[in-house]
Amino acid sequence: MSPVSTQLTGTVLVITIDHPPVNALSHAVRAGIVRALEAAPANTSAAVLQCAGRTFFSGADISEFGKPPQAPTLSEAIEALENAPFPVVAAIHGQALGGGLEIALGCDFRVMDAKARVGLPEVTLGLIPGAGGTQRLPRIAGMALALEMASQGKPISAAKALETGIADAIAESDLVASALAFAKSKSRNDKRSTGARPNPETDASAVDYWRAHAAKRQRGQKAPLAAIDAVEASATLDIASGLKRERELFLERMSDTQSAAMRHLFFAERKSAKLPGPRTDPLPLERAAVIGSGTMGVGIAASLLSAGLSVKLLDMSDQALQAGYNRIKTIFQNDVTKGRLSEAGCSEILGRLAATTQYSDLSDSDIVIEAVFEDIEIKHKVFAQLANVVGEQTVLATNTSYLDVDAIAERVANPERVLGLHFFSPAHIMRLLEVVRGKKTSAMVLASAMQLGKRMRKVAAVSGVCHGFIGNRMLSCYGREAGLMLLEGASPRQIDKALTDFGMPMGPFTMGDMAGLDIGYMNRQKLDPESFEQRAFLVHDRLVEMDRKGQKTGSGFYRYEKGDRTPLDDEAFDDVLRAVRSEQGISLREFDDSDIVDRCMLGLINEGAKILDEGIAWRGSDIDVVYANGYGFPRYRGGPMFYADTIGLDAVLAGIRANAERFGDRWWTPSNLLLRLAESGERLSAYETQSGALS
Ligand code: 3H9
């Protein structure tokens, strides 16, 4: 059945698209729109184009990308709208995104629901608008707004769309009724093709501004600059030439690895939220408790409050609670200041927050998340106290970064309700949530955690239990290689720069200084010294022992001026490095930046493949989701597993083997999965384990 149906209301033709879940502009939709226009009765005075379900068109159908195009293309469907002998009114609810906005711009008028938004998010997929967005939008709304929308990808509100001429009217109540009334007031004489409008005025300063902005804030990405080029061309080219130029730039982006990487992440992020096996209904989680009102507890509580839950914050002292409460209040008040939240909304949210020092007050909780000091004995105590007061079905979660979730669950009655919820700091901002399934965690509890993640607008990925779970276990290999290269002759500055040039937001040494070097130091004290490469951290340990703990003490790998986070070179650090190198009798060598990147990336990839082979991660794409959302891995490289596929698994294996030969195979034994996939020609980022299916 066609997703497109029509109905006549007097002489107004209402074209309705019903293509769940989000009305992507798939082939059947495009074909249906063209057919509907062709079949319009001869006396049609105007038409309304509307979508059923939760949103107007969400854009081109991304799953069709990379396949041979099928006529009518989106541009042809838009042309059919522009050339229809009657005006067409787009009735926009939900979001009109990408091709969805482009189709609306091909209509003669746009009526929007007051809550609707419109945007050109193609850059988030490594693309630029490819169906006229960069040419029609500036003709309607001017260059400056078109440059911003096409290069930044952020949607704008209906109010802003009205103010800038994108929308012609906002529906007072019923959108369809308003659009219909609007269409009834128009006749064939009101036809006005956007393409026939004059060129927008050139805005050189806006072009320069957005180019500089893209170079700085979207470092390494090609799509924002291409989008700016396309919009800039709209000022000088006639519409046909402008559309042709846009098409060329669009196709260049589409064939680039950056877009393949970002499209991979788009689907990976949606897949990571899905559990394998039969669908399980989640538990309703409405009343939450958070133990610990430090930085993590505060961020977790804020995330839960934003998701609409009521939250009880527990800490040992009134003073600690008051400090935590104040920090949560500040988070939401900042949202009010920035115009993201109303005063009333802020009061409603804070009205759902309570504080207590008594475990007995948590008895009615649906879920409790502990965020206390990272010490297994303390965690055991917290869980023992909790188990005494909460119901048997209450979900018990630990926000540990490294500790054994199974060991914590073991001492609790009904261990199937215990799991890890590993938030990243600051928890109310970072998008990643690693959901750690213990050996006994039930499918229902896991499904509940995934749904909670979605409510908190996080990207959730499931990890099995191991030291550091997916993200930190892999990070330890990356950090190890960085530490070893430091001993072998590279400077922190060179290593940091090589990795930021690769696209990481920060290098490992700047990051270490920022996080505090004492954290890793304390963690290492608890580890079996045989379980990690101690040499890699000799410099780190020496710095901590000299009270050079990073930014907080004014020095670490770098030196910092008071009140300034800029890492400065420091001769005192150079002395430390020289001393450690000479104690180790290391003969120094020169590194080039590609050596540095390769060693760190191969470390990540090999460990990621081992994690996948062990079933700790279910899917290669889940690992990419973890790295892109929790560790700042450049999205345009798709995550470590996708990056491995980009360079080729044979080349990855050759690199790992070369490292094993040079540095010994203690840390460089190739993962068996890598060997198998390189042999079979399969992709690491598409690999899914069979062993992870939930019973
Ligand atoms: C474009 O338009 C290029 C043009 O300029 C030129 C072309 C020539 N296609 O996100 P959700 C699926 S580029 C195919 O969980 P929400 C999604 O995979 C496009 N599938 O829902 C998921 O599937 P599943 C520009 C799509 O309510 C399901 O729909 N547009 C598409 O949280 C539900 O998605 C964009 O970049 C699509 N376009 O959020 C917008 N969109 O259930 C991309 C979604 O199997 N989409 N799916 O996992 C979004 O940002 C969000 O999906 C949206 C809804 C905000 C619409």
PDB file of N, CA and C in Angstrom, residues 537-605:
ATOM      1  N   PHE A 537      53.839   4.028  33.347  1.00  0.00           N
ATOM      2  CA  PHE A 537      53.322   5.023  34.302  1.00  0.00           C
ATOM      3  C   PHE A 537      54.392   5.501  35.290  1.00  0.00           C
ATOM      4  N   LEU A 538      55.656   5.194  34.990  1.00  0.00           N
ATOM      5  CA  LEU A 538      56.726   5.615  35.909  1.00  0.00           C
ATOM      6  C   LEU A 538      56.767   7.134  36.032  1.00  0.00           C
ATOM      7  N   VAL A 539      56.601   7.823  34.898  1.00  0.00           N
ATOM      8  CA  VAL A 539      56.660   9.290  34.931  1.00  0.00           C
ATOM      9  C   VAL A 539      55.439   9.828  35.690  1.00  0.00           C
ATOM     10  N   HIS A 540      54.263   9.251  35.394  1.00  0.00           N
ATOM     11  CA  HIS A 540      53.040   9.696  36.087  1.00  0.00           C
ATOM     12  C   HIS A 540      53.238   9.576  37.608  1.00  0.00           C
ATOM     13  N   ASP A 541      53.739   8.401  38.021  1.00  0.00           N
ATOM     14  CA  ASP A 541      53.859   8.151  39.461  1.00  0.00           C
ATOM     15  C   ASP A 541      54.857   9.110  40.101  1.00  0.00           C
ATOM     16  N   ARG A 542      55.954   9.348  39.381  1.00  0.00           N
ATOM     17  CA  ARG A 542      56.969  10.257  39.920  1.00  0.00           C
ATOM     18  C   ARG A 542      56.362  11.652  40.116  1.00  0.00           C
ATOM     19  N   LEU A 543      55.562  12.069  39.156  1.00  0.00           N
ATOM     20  CA  LEU A 543      54.949  13.404  39.246  1.00  0.00           C
ATOM     21  C   LEU A 543      54.035  13.491  40.469  1.00  0.00           C
ATOM     22  N   VAL A 544      53.219  12.462  40.672  1.00  0.00           N
ATOM     23  CA  VAL A 544      52.286  12.493  41.812  1.00  0.00           C
ATOM     24  C   VAL A 544      53.074  12.538  43.122  1.00  0.00           C
ATOM     25  N   GLU A 545      54.143  11.740  43.166  1.00  0.00           N
ATOM     26  CA  GLU A 545      54.938  11.706  44.399  1.00  0.00           C
ATOM     27  C   GLU A 545      55.636  13.043  44.671  1.00  0.00           C
ATOM     28  N   MET A 546      55.785  13.859  43.620  1.00  0.00           N
ATOM     29  CA  MET A 546      56.366  15.204  43.796  1.00  0.00           C
ATOM     30  C   MET A 546      55.276  16.247  44.009  1.00  0.00           C
ATOM     31  N   ASP A 547      54.035  15.771  44.208  1.00  0.00           N
ATOM     32  CA  ASP A 547      52.868  16.649  44.351  1.00  0.00           C
ATOM     33  C   ASP A 547      52.594  17.466  43.086  1.00  0.00           C
ATOM     34  N   ARG A 548      52.965  16.929  41.948  1.00  0.00           N
ATOM     35  CA  ARG A 548      52.586  17.523  40.662  1.00  0.00           C
ATOM     36  C   ARG A 548      51.406  16.700  40.150  1.00  0.00           C
ATOM     37  N   LYS A 549      50.225  17.022  40.650  1.00  0.00           N
ATOM     38  CA  LYS A 549      49.070  16.164  40.356  1.00  0.00           C
ATOM     39  C   LYS A 549      48.252  16.669  39.171  1.00  0.00           C
ATOM     40  N   GLY A 550      48.750  17.688  38.485  1.00  0.00           N
ATOM     41  CA  GLY A 550      48.000  18.216  37.341  1.00  0.00           C
ATOM     42  C   GLY A 550      47.515  19.626  37.620  1.00  0.00           C
ATOM     43  N   GLN A 551      46.448  20.005  36.912  1.00  0.00           N
ATOM     44  CA  GLN A 551      45.966  21.394  37.014  1.00  0.00           C
ATOM     45  C   GLN A 551      45.721  21.824  38.454  1.00  0.00           C
ATOM     46  N   LYS A 552      45.175  20.892  39.259  1.00  0.00           N
ATOM     47  CA  LYS A 552      44.783  21.305  40.611  1.00  0.00           C
ATOM     48  C   LYS A 552      45.970  21.699  41.485  1.00  0.00           C
ATOM     49  N   THR A 553      47.185  21.209  41.171  1.00  0.00           N
ATOM     50  CA  THR A 553      48.345  21.631  41.963  1.00  0.00           C
ATOM     51  C   THR A 553      49.232  22.604  41.174  1.00  0.00           C
ATOM     52  N   GLY A 554      48.757  23.006  39.999  1.00  0.00           N
ATOM     53  CA  GLY A 554      49.502  23.996  39.212  1.00  0.00           C
ATOM     54  C   GLY A 554      50.553  23.388  38.295  1.00  0.00           C
ATOM     55  N   SER A 555      50.777  22.069  38.431  1.00  0.00           N
ATOM     56  CA  SER A 555      51.723  21.431  37.516  1.00  0.00           C
ATOM     57  C   SER A 555      51.513  19.926  37.487  1.00  0.00           C
ATOM     58  N   GLY A 556      51.919  19.337  36.378  1.00  0.00           N
ATOM     59  CA  GLY A 556      51.849  17.892  36.171  1.00  0.00           C
ATOM     60  C   GLY A 556      52.777  17.623  35.012  1.00  0.00           C
ATOM     61  N   PHE A 557      52.232  17.173  33.896  1.00  0.00           N
ATOM     62  CA  PHE A 557      53.040  17.053  32.675  1.00  0.00           C
ATOM     63  C   PHE A 557      53.374  18.442  32.127  1.00  0.00           C
ATOM     64  N   TYR A 558      52.482  19.384  32.461  1.00  0.00           N
ATOM     65  CA  TYR A 558      52.682  20.776  32.044  1.00  0.00           C
ATOM     66  C   TYR A 558      52.638  21.650  33.293  1.00  0.00           C
ATOM     67  N   ARG A 559      52.860  22.935  33.069  1.00  0.00           N
ATOM     68  CA  ARG A 559      52.793  23.922  34.139  1.00  0.00           C
ATOM     69  C   ARG A 559      51.598  24.819  33.834  1.00  0.00           C
ATOM     70  N   TYR A 560      50.933  25.326  34.876  1.00  0.00           N
ATOM     71  CA  TYR A 560      49.747  26.177  34.668  1.00  0.00           C
ATOM     72  C   TYR A 560      49.889  27.465  35.466  1.00  0.00           C
ATOM     73  N   GLU A 561      49.520  28.584  34.844  1.00  0.00           N
ATOM     74  CA  GLU A 561      49.469  29.850  35.583  1.00  0.00           C
ATOM     75  C   GLU A 561      48.180  29.836  36.396  1.00  0.00           C
ATOM     76  N   LYS A 562      48.176  30.548  37.503  1.00  0.00           N
ATOM     77  CA  LYS A 562      46.983  30.586  38.359  1.00  0.00           C
ATOM     78  C   LYS A 562      45.759  31.034  37.551  1.00  0.00           C
ATOM     79  N   GLY A 563      44.666  30.288  37.675  1.00  0.00           N
ATOM     80  CA  GLY A 563      43.419  30.677  37.017  1.00  0.00           C
ATOM     81  C   GLY A 563      43.414  30.479  35.510  1.00  0.00           C
ATOM     82  N   ASP A 564      44.407  29.770  34.988  1.00  0.00           N
ATOM     83  CA  ASP A 564      44.486  29.580  33.541  1.00  0.00           C
ATOM     84  C   ASP A 564      44.771  28.096  33.267  1.00  0.00           C
ATOM     85  N   ARG A 565      43.974  27.519  32.375  1.00  0.00           N
ATOM     86  CA  ARG A 565      44.147  26.081  32.132  1.00  0.00           C
ATOM     87  C   ARG A 565      45.058  25.777  30.952  1.00  0.00           C
ATOM     88  N   THR A 566      45.695  26.799  30.409  1.00  0.00           N
ATOM     89  CA  THR A 566      46.565  26.547  29.254  1.00  0.00           C
ATOM     90  C   THR A 566      47.794  25.757  29.692  1.00  0.00           C
ATOM     91  N   PRO A 567      48.035  24.599  29.061  1.00  0.00           N
ATOM     92  CA  PRO A 567      49.231  23.820  29.431  1.00  0.00           C
ATOM     93  C   PRO A 567      50.498  24.484  28.893  1.00  0.00           C
ATOM     94  N   LEU A 568      51.420  24.775  29.796  1.00  0.00           N
ATOM     95  CA  LEU A 568      52.667  25.445  29.381  1.00  0.00           C
ATOM     96  C   LEU A 568      53.836  24.472  29.541  1.00  0.00           C
ATOM     97  N   ASP A 569      54.835  24.614  28.668  1.00  0.00           N
ATOM     98  CA  ASP A 569      56.020  23.753  28.801  1.00  0.00           C
ATOM     99  C   ASP A 569      56.717  24.080  30.116  1.00  0.00           C
ATOM    100  N   ASP A 570      57.384  23.070  30.677  1.00  0.00           N
ATOM    101  CA  ASP A 570      57.928  23.253  32.011  1.00  0.00           C
ATOM    102  C   ASP A 570      59.283  22.544  32.112  1.00  0.00           C
ATOM    103  N   GLU A 571      60.314  23.330  32.372  1.00  0.00           N
ATOM    104  CA  GLU A 571      61.647  22.723  32.455  1.00  0.00           C
ATOM    105  C   GLU A 571      61.738  21.733  33.607  1.00  0.00           C
ATOM    106  N   ALA A 572      61.012  22.021  34.681  1.00  0.00           N
ATOM    107  CA  ALA A 572      61.063  21.110  35.836  1.00  0.00           C
ATOM    108  C   ALA A 572      60.520  19.739  35.425  1.00  0.00           C
ATOM    109  N   PHE A 573      59.499  19.742  34.568  1.00  0.00           N
ATOM    110  CA  PHE A 573      58.992  18.445  34.091  1.00  0.00           C
ATOM    111  C   PHE A 573      60.049  17.763  33.228  1.00  0.00           C
ATOM    112  N   ASP A 574      60.706  18.547  32.367  1.00  0.00           N
ATOM    113  CA  ASP A 574      61.727  17.953  31.493  1.00  0.00           C
ATOM    114  C   ASP A 574      62.801  17.250  32.327  1.00  0.00           C
ATOM    115  N   ASP A 575      63.132  17.851  33.485  1.00  0.00           N
ATOM    116  CA  ASP A 575      64.138  17.220  34.355  1.00  0.00           C
ATOM    117  C   ASP A 575      63.638  15.864  34.855  1.00  0.00           C
ATOM    118  N   VAL A 576      62.352  15.836  35.236  1.00  0.00           N
ATOM    119  CA  VAL A 576      61.784  14.576  35.748  1.00  0.00           C
ATOM    120  C   VAL A 576      61.858  13.515  34.645  1.00  0.00           C
ATOM    121  N   LEU A 577      61.439  13.918  33.447  1.00  0.00           N
ATOM    122  CA  LEU A 577      61.402  12.971  32.336  1.00  0.00           C
ATOM    123  C   LEU A 577      62.811  12.448  32.034  1.00  0.00           C
ATOM    124  N   ARG A 578      63.773  13.391  32.011  1.00  0.00           N
ATOM    125  CA  ARG A 578      65.160  12.981  31.732  1.00  0.00           C
ATOM    126  C   ARG A 578      65.645  11.974  32.774  1.00  0.00           C
ATOM    127  N   ALA A 579      65.297  12.254  34.046  1.00  0.00           N
ATOM    128  CA  ALA A 579      65.772  11.380  35.128  1.00  0.00           C
ATOM    129  C   ALA A 579      65.173   9.978  34.969  1.00  0.00           C
ATOM    130  N   VAL A 580      63.870   9.911  34.717  1.00  0.00           N
ATOM    131  CA  VAL A 580      63.233   8.581  34.607  1.00  0.00           C
ATOM    132  C   VAL A 580      63.794   7.835  33.396  1.00  0.00           C
ATOM    133  N   ARG A 581      63.947   8.548  32.286  1.00  0.00           N
ATOM    134  CA  ARG A 581      64.496   7.885  31.089  1.00  0.00           C
ATOM    135  C   ARG A 581      65.894   7.339  31.366  1.00  0.00           C
ATOM    136  N   SER A 582      66.716   8.127  32.066  1.00  0.00           N
ATOM    137  CA  SER A 582      68.088   7.642  32.255  1.00  0.00           C
ATOM    138  C   SER A 582      68.118   6.493  33.268  1.00  0.00           C
ATOM    139  N   GLU A 583      67.244   6.542  34.294  1.00  0.00           N
ATOM    140  CA  GLU A 583      67.168   5.401  35.232  1.00  0.00           C
ATOM    141  C   GLU A 583      66.804   4.127  34.492  1.00  0.00           C
ATOM    142  N   GLN A 584      65.981   4.252  33.464  1.00  0.00           N
ATOM    143  CA  GLN A 584      65.526   3.083  32.714  1.00  0.00           C
ATOM    144  C   GLN A 584      66.511   2.688  31.615  1.00  0.00           C
ATOM    145  N   GLY A 585      67.552   3.500  31.460  1.00  0.00           N
ATOM    146  CA  GLY A 585      68.574   3.203  30.445  1.00  0.00           C
ATOM    147  C   GLY A 585      68.010   3.150  29.032  1.00  0.00           C
ATOM    148  N   ILE A 586      67.098   4.062  28.766  1.00  0.00           N
ATOM    149  CA  ILE A 586      66.428   3.999  27.460  1.00  0.00           C
ATOM    150  C   ILE A 586      67.191   4.811  26.421  1.00  0.00           C
ATOM    151  N   SER A 587      67.416   4.208  25.238  1.00  0.00           N
ATOM    152  CA  SER A 587      68.025   5.023  24.167  1.00  0.00           C
ATOM    153  C   SER A 587      66.891   5.684  23.386  1.00  0.00           C
ATOM    154  N   LEU A 588      66.980   6.996  23.346  1.00  0.00           N
ATOM    155  CA  LEU A 588      65.867   7.774  22.797  1.00  0.00           C
ATOM    156  C   LEU A 588      65.819   7.698  21.287  1.00  0.00           C
ATOM    157  N   ARG A 589      64.596   7.867  20.753  1.00  0.00           N
ATOM    158  CA  ARG A 589      64.471   7.934  19.302  1.00  0.00           C
ATOM    159  C   ARG A 589      63.449   8.991  18.920  1.00  0.00           C
ATOM    160  N   GLU A 590      63.506   9.343  17.641  1.00  0.00           N
ATOM    161  CA  GLU A 590      62.571  10.359  17.127  1.00  0.00           C
ATOM    162  C   GLU A 590      61.266   9.687  16.749  1.00  0.00           C
ATOM    163  N   PHE A 591      60.181  10.377  16.977  1.00  0.00           N
ATOM    164  CA  PHE A 591      58.874   9.859  16.546  1.00  0.00           C
ATOM    165  C   PHE A 591      58.322  10.773  15.478  1.00  0.00           C
ATOM    166  N   ASP A 592      57.632  10.204  14.487  1.00  0.00           N
ATOM    167  CA  ASP A 592      56.814  11.144  13.726  1.00  0.00           C
ATOM    168  C   ASP A 592      55.364  10.940  14.136  1.00  0.00           C
ATOM    169  N   ASP A 593      54.528  11.947  13.800  1.00  0.00           N
ATOM    170  CA  ASP A 593      53.179  11.963  14.361  1.00  0.00           C
ATOM    171  C   ASP A 593      52.380  10.713  13.992  1.00  0.00           C
ATOM    172  N   SER A 594      52.649  10.178  12.801  1.00  0.00           N
ATOM    173  CA  SER A 594      51.851   9.012  12.407  1.00  0.00           C
ATOM    174  C   SER A 594      52.220   7.785  13.241  1.00  0.00           C
ATOM    175  N   ASP A 595      53.497   7.678  13.680  1.00  0.00           N
ATOM    176  CA  ASP A 595      53.880   6.571  14.597  1.00  0.00           C
ATOM    177  C   ASP A 595      53.039   6.646  15.861  1.00  0.00           C
ATOM    178  N   ILE A 596      52.904   7.888  16.353  1.00  0.00           N
ATOM    179  CA  ILE A 596      52.209   8.087  17.632  1.00  0.00           C
ATOM    180  C   ILE A 596      50.743   7.684  17.492  1.00  0.00           C
ATOM    181  N   VAL A 597      50.105   8.183  16.445  1.00  0.00           N
ATOM    182  CA  VAL A 597      48.687   7.876  16.246  1.00  0.00           C
ATOM    183  C   VAL A 597      48.510   6.369  16.055  1.00  0.00           C
ATOM    184  N   ASP A 598      49.371   5.773  15.224  1.00  0.00           N
ATOM    185  CA  ASP A 598      49.218   4.339  14.945  1.00  0.00           C
ATOM    186  C   ASP A 598      49.319   3.517  16.218  1.00  0.00           C
ATOM    187  N   ARG A 599      50.305   3.836  17.046  1.00  0.00           N
ATOM    188  CA  ARG A 599      50.485   2.998  18.239  1.00  0.00           C
ATOM    189  C   ARG A 599      49.293   3.101  19.169  1.00  0.00           C
ATOM    190  N   CYS A 600      48.805   4.326  19.368  1.00  0.00           N
ATOM    191  CA  CYS A 600      47.654   4.496  20.265  1.00  0.00           C
ATOM    192  C   CYS A 600      46.416   3.834  19.666  1.00  0.00           C
ATOM    193  N   MET A 601      46.200   4.022  18.374  1.00  0.00           N
ATOM    194  CA  MET A 601      44.995   3.457  17.742  1.00  0.00           C
ATOM    195  C   MET A 601      45.057   1.931  17.694  1.00  0.00           C
ATOM    196  N   LEU A 602      46.239   1.382  17.372  1.00  0.00           N
ATOM    197  CA  LEU A 602      46.333  -0.080  17.317  1.00  0.00           C
ATOM    198  C   LEU A 602      46.090  -0.682  18.700  1.00  0.00           C
ATOM    199  N   GLY A 603      46.548   0.025  19.732  1.00  0.00           N
ATOM    200  CA  GLY A 603      46.286  -0.435  21.102  1.00  0.00           C
ATOM    201  C   GLY A 603      44.790  -0.485  21.372  1.00  0.00           C
ATOM    202  N   LEU A 604      44.095   0.576  20.977  1.00  0.00           N
ATOM    203  CA  LEU A 604      42.635   0.637  21.180  1.00  0.00           C
ATOM    204  C   LEU A 604      41.923  -0.461  20.393  1.00  0.00           C
ATOM    205  N   ILE A 605      42.323  -0.598  19.139  1.00  0.00           N
ATOM    206  CA  ILE A 605      41.612  -1.526  18.243  1.00  0.00           C
ATOM    207  C   ILE A 605      41.799  -2.974  18.707  1.00  0.00           C
TER     208      ILE A 605
END
